[in-house]
Coordinates of C-alpha atoms in Angstrom, one line a residue:
Chain K
M403 CA 66.0 137.5 93.5
I404 CA 63.5 135.8 95.7
V405 CA 64.2 133.4 98.5
V406 CA 62.0 131.4 101.0
K407 CA 61.8 132.7 104.5
L408 CA 62.0 130.3 107.5
T409 CA 61.8 130.6 111.2
Q410 CA 65.0 129.5 113.0
A411 CA 63.2 126.4 114.2
Q412 CA 62.2 125.6 110.6
A413 CA 65.8 126.2 109.5
D414 CA 67.1 123.9 112.2
S415 CA 64.7 121.2 111.2
L416 CA 65.8 121.3 107.5
R417 CA 69.5 121.8 107.9
G418 CA 71.4 118.8 106.4
V419 CA 68.2 117.1 105.3
E420 CA 68.4 115.5 101.8
F421 CA 65.6 117.0 99.7
I422 CA 66.5 115.3 96.4
P423 CA 69.1 112.5 96.1
D424 CA 72.6 113.8 97.1
N425 CA 71.4 117.4 97.5
F426 CA 70.8 118.8 101.0
F427 CA 68.9 121.8 102.4
N428 CA 71.2 124.7 103.4
P429 CA 69.3 127.3 105.3
I430 CA 71.3 130.5 105.9
V431 CA 70.8 134.0 107.3
D432 CA 70.5 137.1 105.2
A433 CA 71.6 140.6 106.0
D434 CA 68.3 141.3 107.8
G435 CA 68.7 138.3 110.1
N436 CA 66.1 136.2 108.2
W437 CA 66.6 132.5 107.8
F438 CA 65.9 131.4 104.3
I439 CA 66.3 128.6 101.7
S440 CA 66.3 129.0 98.0
I441 CA 63.5 128.7 95.5
E442 CA 65.3 125.7 94.0
E443 CA 65.2 123.8 97.3
R444 CA 61.5 124.7 97.8
D445 CA 60.5 123.7 94.3
Q446 CA 62.5 120.4 94.3
C447 CA 61.5 119.1 97.7
D448 CA 58.2 117.4 98.5
I449 CA 57.6 118.9 102.0
E450 CA 54.2 120.6 102.0
W451 CA 54.9 123.2 104.7
V452 CA 58.0 124.3 102.9
K453 CA 56.0 125.1 99.8
E454 CA 53.7 127.3 101.9
C455 CA 56.5 129.5 103.4
E456 CA 56.7 133.2 102.6
E457 CA 58.8 134.5 99.8
I458 CA 61.1 137.5 100.5
P459 CA 63.6 139.4 98.4
Y460 CA 67.2 138.1 98.7
N461 CA 69.3 140.5 100.8
P462 CA 72.8 139.0 100.9
V463 CA 75.2 139.6 103.7
Q464 CA 77.7 142.1 102.4
V465 CA 81.4 141.1 102.7
N466 CA 84.2 143.7 102.4
L467 CA 86.8 141.5 100.8
F468 CA 89.6 143.9 100.3
Chain Q
M255 CA 86.0 74.5 35.5
T256 CA 84.4 74.2 39.0
W257 CA 81.6 72.0 39.8
G258 CA 78.9 73.8 41.7
K259 CA 75.3 74.1 42.7
G260 CA 72.7 73.5 40.1
T261 CA 69.3 74.9 39.9
T262 CA 68.2 72.5 42.6
N263 CA 70.3 71.2 45.4
N264 CA 72.9 68.6 44.5
S265 CA 72.4 69.1 40.7
I266 CA 74.7 70.1 38.1
G267 CA 74.1 71.3 34.5
W268 CA 74.4 74.1 32.2
G269 CA 75.2 77.3 34.0
K270 CA 76.2 80.9 33.8
G271 CA 79.4 81.5 32.1
A272 CA 82.1 84.0 32.6
D273 CA 80.0 86.7 31.0
S274 CA 76.3 87.3 30.8
N275 CA 76.0 85.9 27.3
S276 CA 77.8 82.6 27.7
I277 CA 77.2 79.3 29.3
S278 CA 79.6 76.6 30.4
W279 CA 79.5 73.2 31.9
G280 CA 79.6 72.7 35.6
A281 CA 77.7 75.1 37.7
V282 CA 74.4 76.9 37.7
Y283 CA 74.4 79.4 40.5
P284 CA 71.0 80.7 41.5
E285 CA 71.8 84.3 42.3
S286 CA 70.0 84.2 45.7
L287 CA 72.5 81.8 47.0
S288 CA 75.8 83.0 48.3
G289 CA 77.6 79.9 49.2
D290 CA 79.2 77.3 47.1
T291 CA 78.0 73.7 47.3
D292 CA 80.5 71.2 48.3
I293 CA 80.0 68.5 45.8
Q294 CA 81.1 65.6 48.0
S295 CA 78.9 66.5 50.9
G296 CA 76.2 68.4 49.0
L297 CA 76.3 71.0 51.8
S298 CA 75.5 74.6 50.8
N299 CA 75.2 77.6 53.0
T300 CA 71.9 79.5 52.3
V301 CA 72.0 82.0 55.2
A302 CA 75.4 83.1 56.4
P303 CA 76.4 82.7 60.1
A304 CA 75.7 85.8 62.1
I305 CA 77.4 87.2 65.1
S306 CA 75.4 88.9 67.8
G307 CA 76.4 90.6 71.1
T308 CA 78.0 93.8 72.4
N309 CA 81.2 94.7 70.7
E310 CA 83.2 95.5 73.9
V311 CA 86.0 93.8 75.7
G312 CA 84.5 91.5 78.3
E313 CA 81.3 90.9 76.5
V314 CA 80.2 87.6 75.0
L315 CA 79.6 87.2 71.2
T316 CA 77.5 84.4 69.9
C317 CA 77.6 83.1 66.4
T318 CA 74.7 81.2 64.7
S319 CA 75.4 78.2 62.5
G320 CA 73.6 79.9 59.6
T321 CA 71.3 77.9 57.4
W322 CA 72.5 75.0 55.4
S323 CA 71.1 72.6 52.8
G324 CA 72.3 69.2 52.2
G325 CA 72.2 65.7 53.6
T326 CA 71.4 65.4 57.3
P327 CA 72.4 65.1 60.1
I328 CA 74.6 68.1 60.0
T329 CA 77.0 69.1 62.7
Y330 CA 78.7 72.4 63.1
A331 CA 82.2 73.5 64.2
Y332 CA 83.2 77.1 64.9
Q333 CA 86.5 79.0 64.6
W334 CA 86.7 82.6 65.7
K335 CA 89.2 84.8 63.9
R336 CA 90.8 88.1 64.9
D337 CA 91.7 90.2 61.9
G338 CA 91.5 87.0 59.8
V339 CA 93.7 84.9 62.0
N340 CA 92.5 82.0 64.0
I341 CA 92.1 82.7 67.7
G342 CA 93.5 79.7 69.6
G343 CA 91.0 77.7 71.5
A344 CA 88.1 79.8 70.3
T345 CA 86.0 77.0 68.8
N346 CA 82.6 77.3 70.5
N347 CA 79.6 79.1 69.2
T348 CA 80.3 81.8 71.9
Y349 CA 83.4 83.9 72.4
T350 CA 84.3 86.2 75.3
L351 CA 86.1 89.3 74.0
I352 CA 89.5 90.0 75.6
S353 CA 91.8 93.0 75.6
A354 CA 93.6 91.8 72.5
D355 CA 90.4 92.0 70.5
A356 CA 90.0 95.8 71.1
E357 CA 89.9 97.7 67.8
T358 CA 90.1 94.5 65.7
D359 CA 87.7 92.8 63.3
I360 CA 86.2 89.6 64.6
T361 CA 84.6 87.0 62.4
C362 CA 83.6 83.4 62.9
V363 CA 83.9 80.5 60.4
V364 CA 81.3 77.8 60.7
T365 CA 82.1 74.5 59.2
A366 CA 79.1 72.2 58.5
T367 CA 79.7 68.5 58.3
N368 CA 77.5 65.6 57.3
A369 CA 78.3 61.9 56.5
E370 CA 79.6 62.8 53.1
G371 CA 81.9 65.7 53.9
S372 CA 82.0 69.4 55.0
N373 CA 81.7 72.9 53.8
S374 CA 82.4 76.3 55.5
A375 CA 81.0 79.8 55.6
T376 CA 82.1 83.0 57.2
S377 CA 80.0 85.3 59.4
N378 CA 79.6 89.0 59.3
T379 CA 82.4 91.1 60.6
V380 CA 82.2 92.8 64.0
T381 CA 84.6 95.6 64.8
I382 CA 85.4 95.7 68.5
A383 CA 85.4 99.0 70.3
A384 CA 88.5 100.4 72.0
E385 CA 88.9 99.0 75.4
G386 CA 87.6 101.2 78.2
D387 CA 90.2 102.6 80.6
A388 CA 89.8 100.9 84.0
D389 CA 89.6 104.2 85.9
A390 CA 87.0 105.6 83.4
L391 CA 85.0 102.4 83.8
A392 CA 85.0 102.6 87.6
F393 CA 83.7 106.2 87.4
I394 CA 81.1 105.3 84.7
S395 CA 79.8 102.5 86.9
A396 CA 79.7 104.6 90.1
A397 CA 78.0 107.5 88.5
G398 CA 75.6 105.3 86.6
I399 CA 76.5 106.8 83.2
T400 CA 74.6 104.8 80.5
D401 CA 74.8 107.1 77.6
P402 CA 77.4 105.9 75.1
T403 CA 78.6 109.4 74.1
Q404 CA 79.1 110.3 77.7
Q405 CA 80.9 107.1 78.4
S406 CA 83.2 107.6 75.4
A407 CA 83.8 111.2 76.5
V408 CA 84.8 110.2 80.0
N409 CA 87.0 107.4 78.7
Q410 CA 88.8 109.7 76.3
L411 CA 89.2 112.3 79.0
V412 CA 91.0 109.8 81.2
L413 CA 93.2 108.6 78.4
D414 CA 94.1 112.2 77.5
L415 CA 95.0 113.1 81.1
K416 CA 97.1 110.0 81.4
A417 CA 98.8 110.5 78.0
A418 CA 99.8 114.0 79.2
S419 CA 101.1 112.7 82.5
I420 CA 98.9 114.9 84.5
W421 CA 96.5 112.2 85.7
T422 CA 98.8 111.5 88.7
K423 CA 98.8 115.2 89.6
M424 CA 95.1 115.3 90.1
K425 CA 93.5 114.9 93.5
A426 CA 90.0 115.4 92.1
V427 CA 88.4 115.6 88.6
Y428 CA 84.7 116.4 88.4
P429 CA 83.4 115.9 84.8
F430 CA 79.7 116.8 85.6
V431 CA 78.1 114.2 83.4
G432 CA 74.8 112.4 84.0
G433 CA 72.5 115.4 84.7
S434 CA 71.8 114.9 88.4
A435 CA 73.4 115.5 91.8
S436 CA 73.8 111.7 92.2
A437 CA 75.9 111.6 89.0
H438 CA 77.7 114.9 89.4
K439 CA 79.0 114.2 92.8
W440 CA 81.6 111.7 91.8
N441 CA 85.3 112.3 91.6
L442 CA 86.7 110.7 88.4
K443 CA 90.1 110.2 90.1
D444 CA 88.6 108.2 93.0
P445 CA 85.0 107.3 92.5
Q446 CA 84.1 106.3 96.0
D447 CA 81.1 107.5 98.0
T448 CA 83.2 108.9 100.8
N449 CA 84.4 112.3 102.0
G450 CA 88.0 111.1 101.9
A451 CA 87.6 110.4 98.2
Y452 CA 86.7 114.1 97.6
R453 CA 83.2 113.1 96.6
L454 CA 81.1 116.3 96.3
S455 CA 78.4 117.1 98.8
F456 CA 75.8 119.5 97.3
S457 CA 74.0 121.8 99.7
G458 CA 71.4 124.5 98.9
G459 CA 70.0 125.4 95.5
W460 CA 71.7 123.7 92.6
T461 CA 70.4 123.0 89.1
H462 CA 71.8 119.9 87.6
S463 CA 71.5 119.3 83.9
S464 CA 73.2 117.6 81.0
T465 CA 75.5 120.6 80.5
G466 CA 76.7 120.8 84.1
A467 CA 75.8 122.1 87.5
T468 CA 74.7 125.6 88.4
P469 CA 74.7 127.0 91.9
N470 CA 72.0 129.6 92.6
G471 CA 74.1 132.4 93.9
T472 CA 72.3 132.6 97.2
N473 CA 73.1 129.5 99.3
A474 CA 74.5 126.8 97.0
T475 CA 77.7 125.1 97.9
A476 CA 79.5 121.8 97.1
S477 CA 82.1 120.7 99.6
T478 CA 85.1 118.9 98.1
F479 CA 86.3 117.9 101.6
W480 CA 89.7 118.9 100.5
E481 CA 91.7 120.6 103.3
M482 CA 94.6 122.2 101.6
N483 CA 97.8 121.4 103.4
D484 CA 99.6 124.5 104.4
V485 CA 103.3 124.0 104.4
A486 CA 105.0 126.6 106.6
G487 CA 101.9 128.7 106.2
R488 CA 101.9 128.7 102.4
V489 CA 100.8 126.4 99.6
D490 CA 103.2 126.5 96.7
N491 CA 102.1 123.4 94.8
F492 CA 98.5 123.3 93.8
H493 CA 96.1 124.0 91.0
M494 CA 92.4 124.6 90.7
S495 CA 90.4 124.6 87.5
Y496 CA 86.8 125.5 86.5
Y497 CA 85.1 125.3 83.2
S498 CA 82.8 128.3 83.2
R499 CA 79.7 128.2 81.1
T500 CA 78.2 131.5 82.3
Q501 CA 79.1 134.8 80.8
N502 CA 78.3 137.1 83.6
P503 CA 78.2 135.3 87.0
S504 CA 76.6 137.0 89.9
G505 CA 78.1 138.1 93.2
D506 CA 81.8 138.1 93.8
G507 CA 82.3 135.2 91.5
W508 CA 84.3 132.9 93.6
V509 CA 83.8 129.6 91.9
I510 CA 86.2 127.5 93.9
G511 CA 88.3 128.0 97.0
R512 CA 88.4 128.6 100.7
G513 CA 89.0 131.6 102.9
D514 CA 90.7 132.2 106.2
T515 CA 89.4 131.8 109.8
N516 CA 89.2 135.5 110.6
D517 CA 87.0 137.4 108.3
G518 CA 86.5 135.0 105.4
D519 CA 88.8 136.7 103.0
P520 CA 89.7 134.3 100.2
L521 CA 93.1 132.8 100.5
Y522 CA 93.1 130.2 97.7
G523 CA 90.6 130.3 94.9
L524 CA 89.4 131.3 91.5
A525 CA 87.0 134.1 90.9
I526 CA 85.2 135.0 87.7
K527 CA 83.6 138.2 88.7
R528 CA 80.3 139.6 87.6
G529 CA 80.6 141.7 84.5
G530 CA 83.5 139.6 83.4
S531 CA 85.8 142.4 84.7
N532 CA 88.1 140.8 87.1
L533 CA 89.5 137.3 87.7
R534 CA 91.6 136.5 90.7
I535 CA 93.6 133.8 92.2
F536 CA 94.4 134.5 95.8
D537 CA 97.4 133.7 97.8
P538 CA 98.0 133.7 101.5
A539 CA 99.4 136.2 103.9
N540 CA 98.8 139.4 101.9
L541 CA 95.1 139.9 101.5
F542 CA 95.6 142.2 98.7
Y543 CA 97.9 139.8 96.8
R544 CA 96.1 138.5 93.8
I545 CA 96.4 137.9 90.1
S546 CA 93.9 139.9 88.2
S547 CA 92.8 140.2 84.6
T548 CA 90.2 142.1 82.8
E549 CA 87.9 139.8 80.8
T550 CA 84.8 140.7 78.9
D551 CA 83.4 137.2 78.8
G552 CA 83.4 134.9 81.8
R553 CA 83.0 131.8 79.8
G554 CA 86.0 129.5 79.3
F555 CA 88.3 127.2 81.1
Y556 CA 90.2 128.8 84.0
V557 CA 93.2 127.4 85.8
G558 CA 95.0 128.9 88.7
S559 CA 98.3 127.1 89.4
A560 CA 101.3 127.5 91.6
T561 CA 104.3 125.3 90.9
A562 CA 106.6 127.2 93.3
N563 CA 106.3 130.2 95.5
N564 CA 107.5 132.5 92.7
A565 CA 105.6 130.7 90.0
R566 CA 101.9 131.5 90.3
V567 CA 100.0 131.8 87.1
F568 CA 96.4 132.3 86.1
Y569 CA 95.2 130.9 82.8
K570 CA 92.2 131.2 80.6
N571 CA 91.9 128.6 77.8
A572 CA 95.6 127.8 78.4
G573 CA 96.8 131.3 77.8
S574 CA 98.4 133.1 80.7
I575 CA 96.3 136.1 81.8
G576 CA 98.4 137.0 84.8
S577 CA 101.2 135.9 87.0
G578 CA 102.4 136.7 90.5
S579 CA 105.5 136.9 92.6
S580 CA 106.5 135.3 95.8
V581 CA 104.3 135.6 98.8
S582 CA 105.0 135.4 102.5
A583 CA 103.6 132.8 104.9
H584 CA 100.5 133.2 107.0
A585 CA 99.1 131.3 110.0
T586 CA 98.0 127.8 109.1
F587 CA 94.4 127.0 109.6
T588 CA 92.0 124.1 109.1
G589 CA 88.3 123.5 109.2
Y590 CA 87.3 125.1 105.9
P591 CA 87.6 122.5 103.1
V592 CA 87.6 123.9 99.6
Y593 CA 84.1 124.6 98.2
L594 CA 83.1 124.2 94.6
G595 CA 80.5 126.8 93.4
A596 CA 81.3 129.1 96.3
M597 CA 84.1 130.2 98.6
N598 CA 84.2 128.5 102.0
G599 CA 85.0 130.4 105.2
P600 CA 83.3 132.0 108.2
T601 CA 81.4 134.0 105.6
V602 CA 80.6 131.9 102.6
L603 CA 80.7 133.7 99.2
Y604 CA 78.1 132.6 96.6
Q605 CA 77.8 132.9 92.9
N606 CA 75.9 131.3 90.0
N607 CA 78.4 130.2 87.4
E608 CA 77.5 127.0 85.7
C609 CA 80.3 124.4 86.0
G610 CA 81.0 121.9 83.2
F611 CA 84.3 120.6 84.7
S612 CA 86.5 121.2 87.6
S613 CA 89.7 119.8 89.1
F614 CA 92.2 120.4 91.8
G615 CA 95.5 118.9 92.7
D616 CA 99.2 119.5 92.3
G617 CA 100.6 122.5 90.5
L618 CA 100.7 122.4 86.7
N619 CA 103.2 124.2 84.5
G620 CA 102.3 125.9 81.3
T621 CA 102.7 122.8 79.1
E622 CA 100.6 120.8 81.5
V623 CA 97.9 123.4 81.6
T624 CA 97.8 123.3 77.8
A625 CA 97.4 119.6 77.8
L626 CA 94.6 119.9 80.4
N627 CA 92.9 122.5 78.4
N628 CA 93.1 120.4 75.3
A629 CA 91.6 117.4 77.1
V630 CA 88.8 119.4 78.6
T631 CA 88.0 121.0 75.3
T632 CA 87.8 117.7 73.6
F633 CA 85.6 116.4 76.4
Q634 CA 83.2 119.4 76.1
T635 CA 83.1 119.2 72.3
T636 CA 82.3 115.5 72.4
L637 CA 79.4 116.3 74.7
S638 CA 78.3 119.3 72.5
R639 CA 78.6 121.6 75.5
N640 CA 81.7 123.6 74.7
V641 CA 81.5 127.4 75.1

């Protein structure tokens, strides 16, 4: 799975911004400490610099539930 | 013998008899004409009155006078009928439909009058649709649902939940109709655009379509804004439901719920785990307490419900797939409202299970879960998206 890498400043600028009606950006950190948003957010928004951001493999934070 | 219309207006003469080979005095009926001629007035209806308008309660119907031949001037009077019975006071060419008209046949009788007399003709029949439930109509208006099938499905869903006496047990019902975030966010139970009405707030990557809403499994959440109320550190009266349209969801599969404040372990929630191997409803205090079941297909309608501390049951398609015993209390906590499409907590857990319906509210017993399952199944079938 691929996600879109952001700098922390970019993540801060997008957090909570509505990219389509009633759907908001949700930048989070992966297991490597990279900020990212999803492909869906990039593809559905109309912010040019977002569309030029680097794609990276998704490396989720592992949670030991039990 | 009945006097009638001749071959020309106001004429009489030899005419068609009782069978095709006979003639009789009195009337000649050109077959293109449907109405009788009133001999005294000479008025004959050549085009029947016609009702137009939307066949729903609250809408206005309009009836034409039809087309008449005969001496002029001609005036027209109208009488609307419900199932063949005059509607009191309904004597204009327009009529506003009221609740009593729902699921009845409406017609309009037009009486044409000239200096010599009068004659009447009846319009086409209009069958009035069942009246929309007020709660359903409020949701349909808020969500901007214009498709008649979707409107009907939502209306029937509300009627079914009310008929089963489980409507009042719902805090939130999310039908996911309309195909967009702006339509999917609304709570059928309280369709207001506020957090307090448990209106969903979508964050991250979601795909919205006519079949439901799909989180992406990486960062998609939908906050319900529901802070479960811990009573003495335990919740004994609640349910959560999720109509799963995905066979093998990714991740840990937590489709709805919230965790605790320490390490994010799920306390209350439903999980439909990847591989269809494990489904869980979590309870407080004991992190290893859960109700599990082995399923080979993640699709279906899942309900986790607690009606008492010692009555905690997990259902799939209304059948019990596991139950649990009493649990002890834990420390109460706040600040992590229940998420839909993910599990909320200090560490959010994501998955990608498409949702076609979800609800939460008071605990439901087995009979009530069956009723909810039936209502949701009917709803999905009407929308041609049942799994």
